mmCIF file of C-alpha atoms in Angstrom:
data_model
loop_
_atom_site.group_PDB
_atom_site.id
_atom_site.type_symbol
_atom_site.label_atom_id
_atom_site.label_comp_id
_atom_site.label_asym_id
_atom_site.label_seq_id
_atom_site.Cartn_x
_atom_site.Cartn_y
_atom_site.Cartn_z
ATOM 1 C CA MET H 294 -121.868 -90.500 -10.647
ATOM 2 C CA SER H 295 -123.004 -87.429 -8.724
ATOM 3 C CA LYS H 296 -121.707 -86.546 -5.301
ATOM 4 C CA GLY H 297 -123.383 -84.463 -2.631
ATOM 5 C CA ALA H 298 -121.460 -81.972 -0.522
ATOM 6 C CA ARG H 299 -121.928 -79.201 1.978
ATOM 7 C CA LEU H 300 -119.835 -76.217 3.009
ATOM 8 C CA ASP H 301 -119.346 -75.756 6.762
ATOM 9 C CA GLU H 302 -118.960 -72.509 8.695
ATOM 10 C CA ASP H 303 -115.150 -72.737 8.499
ATOM 11 C CA GLY H 304 -115.177 -73.014 4.719
ATOM 12 C CA TYR H 305 -114.442 -76.753 4.585
ATOM 13 C CA ILE H 306 -116.239 -78.886 2.010
ATOM 14 C CA TRP H 307 -117.723 -82.125 3.353
ATOM 15 C CA ILE H 308 -118.558 -84.890 0.880
ATOM 16 C CA THR H 309 -121.894 -86.308 2.058
ATOM 17 C CA GLY H 310 -122.248 -89.164 -0.377
ATOM 18 C CA ARG H 311 -123.684 -90.190 -3.671
ATOM 19 C CA VAL H 312 -126.717 -88.208 -4.716
ATOM 20 C CA ASP H 313 -127.923 -91.016 -6.963
ATOM 21 C CA ASP H 314 -128.056 -93.511 -4.060
ATOM 22 C CA VAL H 315 -131.727 -93.006 -3.241
ATOM 23 C CA ILE H 316 -134.567 -95.187 -2.063
ATOM 24 C CA ASN H 317 -138.198 -94.726 -2.995
ATOM 25 C CA VAL H 318 -140.431 -94.892 0.093
ATOM 26 C CA SER H 319 -144.126 -94.443 -0.704
ATOM 27 C CA GLY H 320 -143.287 -92.211 -3.656
ATOM 28 C CA HIS H 321 -140.743 -90.123 -1.695
ATOM 29 C CA ARG H 322 -137.179 -90.236 -2.995
ATOM 30 C CA LEU H 323 -134.893 -90.289 0.032
ATOM 31 C CA GLY H 324 -131.109 -90.063 -0.059
ATOM 32 C CA THR H 325 -129.419 -92.775 1.967
ATOM 33 C CA ALA H 326 -126.562 -90.396 2.795
ATOM 34 C CA GLU H 327 -128.955 -87.965 4.489
ATOM 35 C CA ILE H 328 -130.536 -90.732 6.552
ATOM 36 C CA GLU H 329 -127.085 -92.027 7.528
ATOM 37 C CA ALA H 330 -126.063 -88.508 8.561
ATOM 38 C CA ALA H 331 -129.151 -88.261 10.767
ATOM 39 C CA VAL H 332 -128.506 -91.675 12.370
ATOM 40 C CA ALA H 333 -124.862 -90.733 12.983
ATOM 41 C CA LYS H 334 -126.016 -87.725 15.045
ATOM 42 C CA CYS H 335 -127.091 -90.162 17.752
ATOM 43 C CA ASP H 336 -124.168 -90.258 20.196
ATOM 44 C CA LYS H 337 -124.616 -94.016 20.724
ATOM 45 C CA VAL H 338 -123.803 -94.831 17.085
ATOM 46 C CA ALA H 339 -120.280 -95.777 16.007
ATOM 47 C CA GLU H 340 -121.128 -96.533 12.346
ATOM 48 C CA CYS H 341 -124.170 -97.080 10.220
ATOM 49 C CA ALA H 342 -125.267 -97.809 6.683
ATOM 50 C CA VAL H 343 -128.702 -97.356 5.130
ATOM 51 C CA VAL H 344 -130.109 -99.329 2.210
ATOM 52 C CA GLY H 345 -133.522 -99.886 0.706
ATOM 53 C CA ARG H 346 -135.399 -103.109 1.328
ATOM 54 C CA ALA H 347 -138.199 -104.242 -0.966
ATOM 55 C CA ASP H 348 -141.612 -103.576 0.566
ATOM 56 C CA GLU H 349 -144.928 -104.647 -0.965
ATOM 57 C CA LEU H 350 -146.824 -101.634 0.328
ATOM 58 C CA LYS H 351 -144.215 -98.827 0.194
ATOM 59 C CA GLY H 352 -142.047 -99.945 -2.712
ATOM 60 C CA GLU H 353 -138.963 -99.762 -0.495
ATOM 61 C CA SER H 354 -138.481 -99.426 3.231
ATOM 62 C CA VAL H 355 -135.571 -97.927 5.160
ATOM 63 C CA PHE H 356 -133.176 -100.604 6.443
ATOM 64 C CA VAL H 357 -130.411 -99.508 8.838
ATOM 65 C CA TYR H 358 -127.321 -101.517 9.692
ATOM 66 C CA LEU H 359 -126.162 -100.157 13.030
ATOM 67 C CA VAL H 360 -122.817 -100.583 14.738
ATOM 68 C CA PRO H 361 -123.402 -99.136 18.215
ATOM 69 C CA LYS H 362 -120.632 -97.833 20.456
ATOM 70 C CA VAL H 363 -121.934 -100.152 23.193
ATOM 71 C CA ILE H 364 -123.942 -103.292 22.386
ATOM 72 C CA PRO H 365 -127.350 -103.218 24.139
ATOM 73 C CA GLU H 366 -127.438 -105.763 26.954
ATOM 74 C CA ASN H 367 -131.101 -106.711 26.588
ATOM 75 C CA ALA H 368 -134.154 -106.311 24.378
ATOM 76 C CA ALA H 369 -135.402 -103.272 26.329
ATOM 77 C CA GLU H 370 -132.119 -101.381 25.778
ATOM 78 C CA GLU H 371 -132.162 -102.341 22.094
ATOM 79 C CA THR H 372 -135.749 -101.127 21.680
ATOM 80 C CA GLU H 373 -134.891 -97.854 23.425
ATOM 81 C CA LEU H 374 -131.875 -97.353 21.137
ATOM 82 C CA PHE H 375 -134.037 -97.965 18.045
ATOM 83 C CA LYS H 376 -136.654 -95.477 19.302
ATOM 84 C CA GLU H 377 -133.924 -92.897 19.882
ATOM 85 C CA ILE H 378 -132.535 -93.387 16.373
ATOM 86 C CA ASN H 379 -135.965 -93.050 14.763
ATOM 87 C CA ALA H 380 -136.616 -89.918 16.842
ATOM 88 C CA VAL H 381 -133.422 -88.372 15.449
ATOM 89 C CA ILE H 382 -134.406 -89.333 11.886
ATOM 90 C CA ASN H 383 -137.884 -87.878 12.418
ATOM 91 C CA ARG H 384 -136.432 -84.618 13.782
ATOM 92 C CA GLU H 385 -133.759 -84.257 11.075
ATOM 93 C CA ILE H 386 -135.667 -85.435 7.991
ATOM 94 C CA GLY H 387 -139.258 -86.334 8.813
ATOM 95 C CA ALA H 388 -141.454 -89.297 9.648
ATOM 96 C CA ILE H 389 -141.340 -90.682 6.095
ATOM 97 C CA ALA H 390 -137.623 -91.475 6.528
ATOM 98 C CA LYS H 391 -137.955 -93.406 9.792
ATOM 99 C CA ALA H 392 -136.346 -96.838 9.710
ATOM 100 C CA ASP H 393 -138.644 -99.814 9.348
ATOM 101 C CA THR H 394 -135.798 -102.177 10.174
ATOM 102 C CA ILE H 395 -132.736 -101.550 12.320
ATOM 103 C CA LYS H 396 -130.279 -104.383 12.778
ATOM 104 C CA ILE H 397 -127.346 -104.400 15.174
ATOM 105 C CA ALA H 398 -124.341 -105.300 13.036
ATOM 106 C CA PRO H 399 -120.942 -106.562 14.172
ATOM 107 C CA GLY H 400 -119.365 -104.379 11.490
ATOM 108 C CA LEU H 401 -119.822 -103.237 7.917
ATOM 109 C CA PRO H 402 -118.344 -104.825 4.782
ATOM 110 C CA LYS H 403 -115.547 -102.446 3.816
ATOM 111 C CA THR H 404 -112.754 -102.588 1.316
ATOM 112 C CA ARG H 405 -109.226 -102.123 2.578
ATOM 113 C CA SER H 406 -109.517 -98.443 1.628
ATOM 114 C CA GLY H 407 -112.594 -98.074 3.859
ATOM 115 C CA LYS H 408 -115.361 -97.978 1.240
ATOM 116 C CA ILE H 409 -118.583 -99.636 2.406
ATOM 117 C CA MET H 410 -119.787 -102.242 -0.084
ATOM 118 C CA ARG H 411 -123.461 -101.263 -0.264
ATOM 119 C CA ARG H 412 -124.310 -103.871 -2.916
ATOM 120 C CA ILE H 413 -123.565 -106.544 -0.336
ATOM 121 C CA LEU H 414 -125.702 -104.797 2.288
ATOM 122 C CA ARG H 415 -128.625 -104.437 -0.155
ATOM 123 C CA ALA H 416 -128.425 -108.119 -1.106
ATOM 124 C CA ILE H 417 -128.424 -109.233 2.535
ATOM 125 C CA ALA H 418 -131.276 -106.880 3.493
ATOM 126 C CA ASN H 419 -133.388 -108.235 0.643
ATOM 127 C CA GLY H 420 -132.668 -111.877 1.490
ATOM 128 C CA LYS H 421 -130.666 -112.498 -1.665
ATOM 129 C CA GLU H 422 -127.518 -114.506 -2.034
ATOM 130 C CA VAL H 423 -124.333 -112.446 -2.000
ATOM 131 C CA THR H 424 -122.800 -113.121 -5.396
ATOM 132 C CA GLN H 425 -120.239 -110.316 -5.363
ATOM 133 C CA ASP H 426 -116.565 -111.050 -4.948
ATOM 134 C CA THR H 427 -115.748 -110.537 -1.272
ATOM 135 C CA SER H 428 -111.996 -111.105 -1.578
ATOM 136 C CA THR H 429 -111.381 -107.332 -1.628
ATOM 137 C CA LEU H 430 -113.046 -106.840 1.749
ATOM 138 C CA GLU H 431 -110.962 -105.968 4.758
ATOM 139 C CA ASP H 432 -112.754 -108.785 6.639
ATOM 140 C CA PRO H 433 -114.587 -111.190 4.286
ATOM 141 C CA SER H 434 -116.066 -113.076 7.270
ATOM 142 C CA ILE H 435 -118.296 -110.057 8.005
ATOM 143 C CA VAL H 436 -120.673 -111.140 5.209
ATOM 144 C CA ALA H 437 -121.632 -114.387 6.987
ATOM 145 C CA LYS H 438 -121.946 -112.537 10.304
ATOM 146 C CA LEU H 439 -124.294 -109.967 8.745
ATOM 147 C CA GLN H 440 -126.364 -112.679 7.062
ATOM 148 C CA SER H 441 -126.857 -114.432 10.407
ATOM 149 C CA CYS H 442 -127.927 -111.235 12.206
ATOM 150 C CA VAL H 443 -130.421 -110.274 9.486
ATOM 151 C CA MET H 444 -132.042 -113.655 8.873
#
């Protein structure tokens, strides 16, 4: 398993994520960690996770689970937030990495140590049944909540 990292101006090493966690969008291999880093630059985002979703035309599309700092009060605010996030992605990475789907999530499925269970997120995004053991999650009820917000 390969990890990505960067060195900041103070000499600290930042682990950016798994290099092998990529999605293939129209023949472009995009790292989910880089897209997540771009989304996180939006000051309205508390947490996010990016996974690939099967797409007939592109192969995979960019699917973002978004935990905002403040929940949008109406559809117009939600649309504006999504436009802002895609503008950040476009500026940081390019138009090919823009999210096709952004879903407001009540939280992310994490283990007690804080690791996001991406297999669960991929299954939900692709409309598949979650067959993984969820007993190790900090909050197992988050799976049903995510399924209801995506469907």
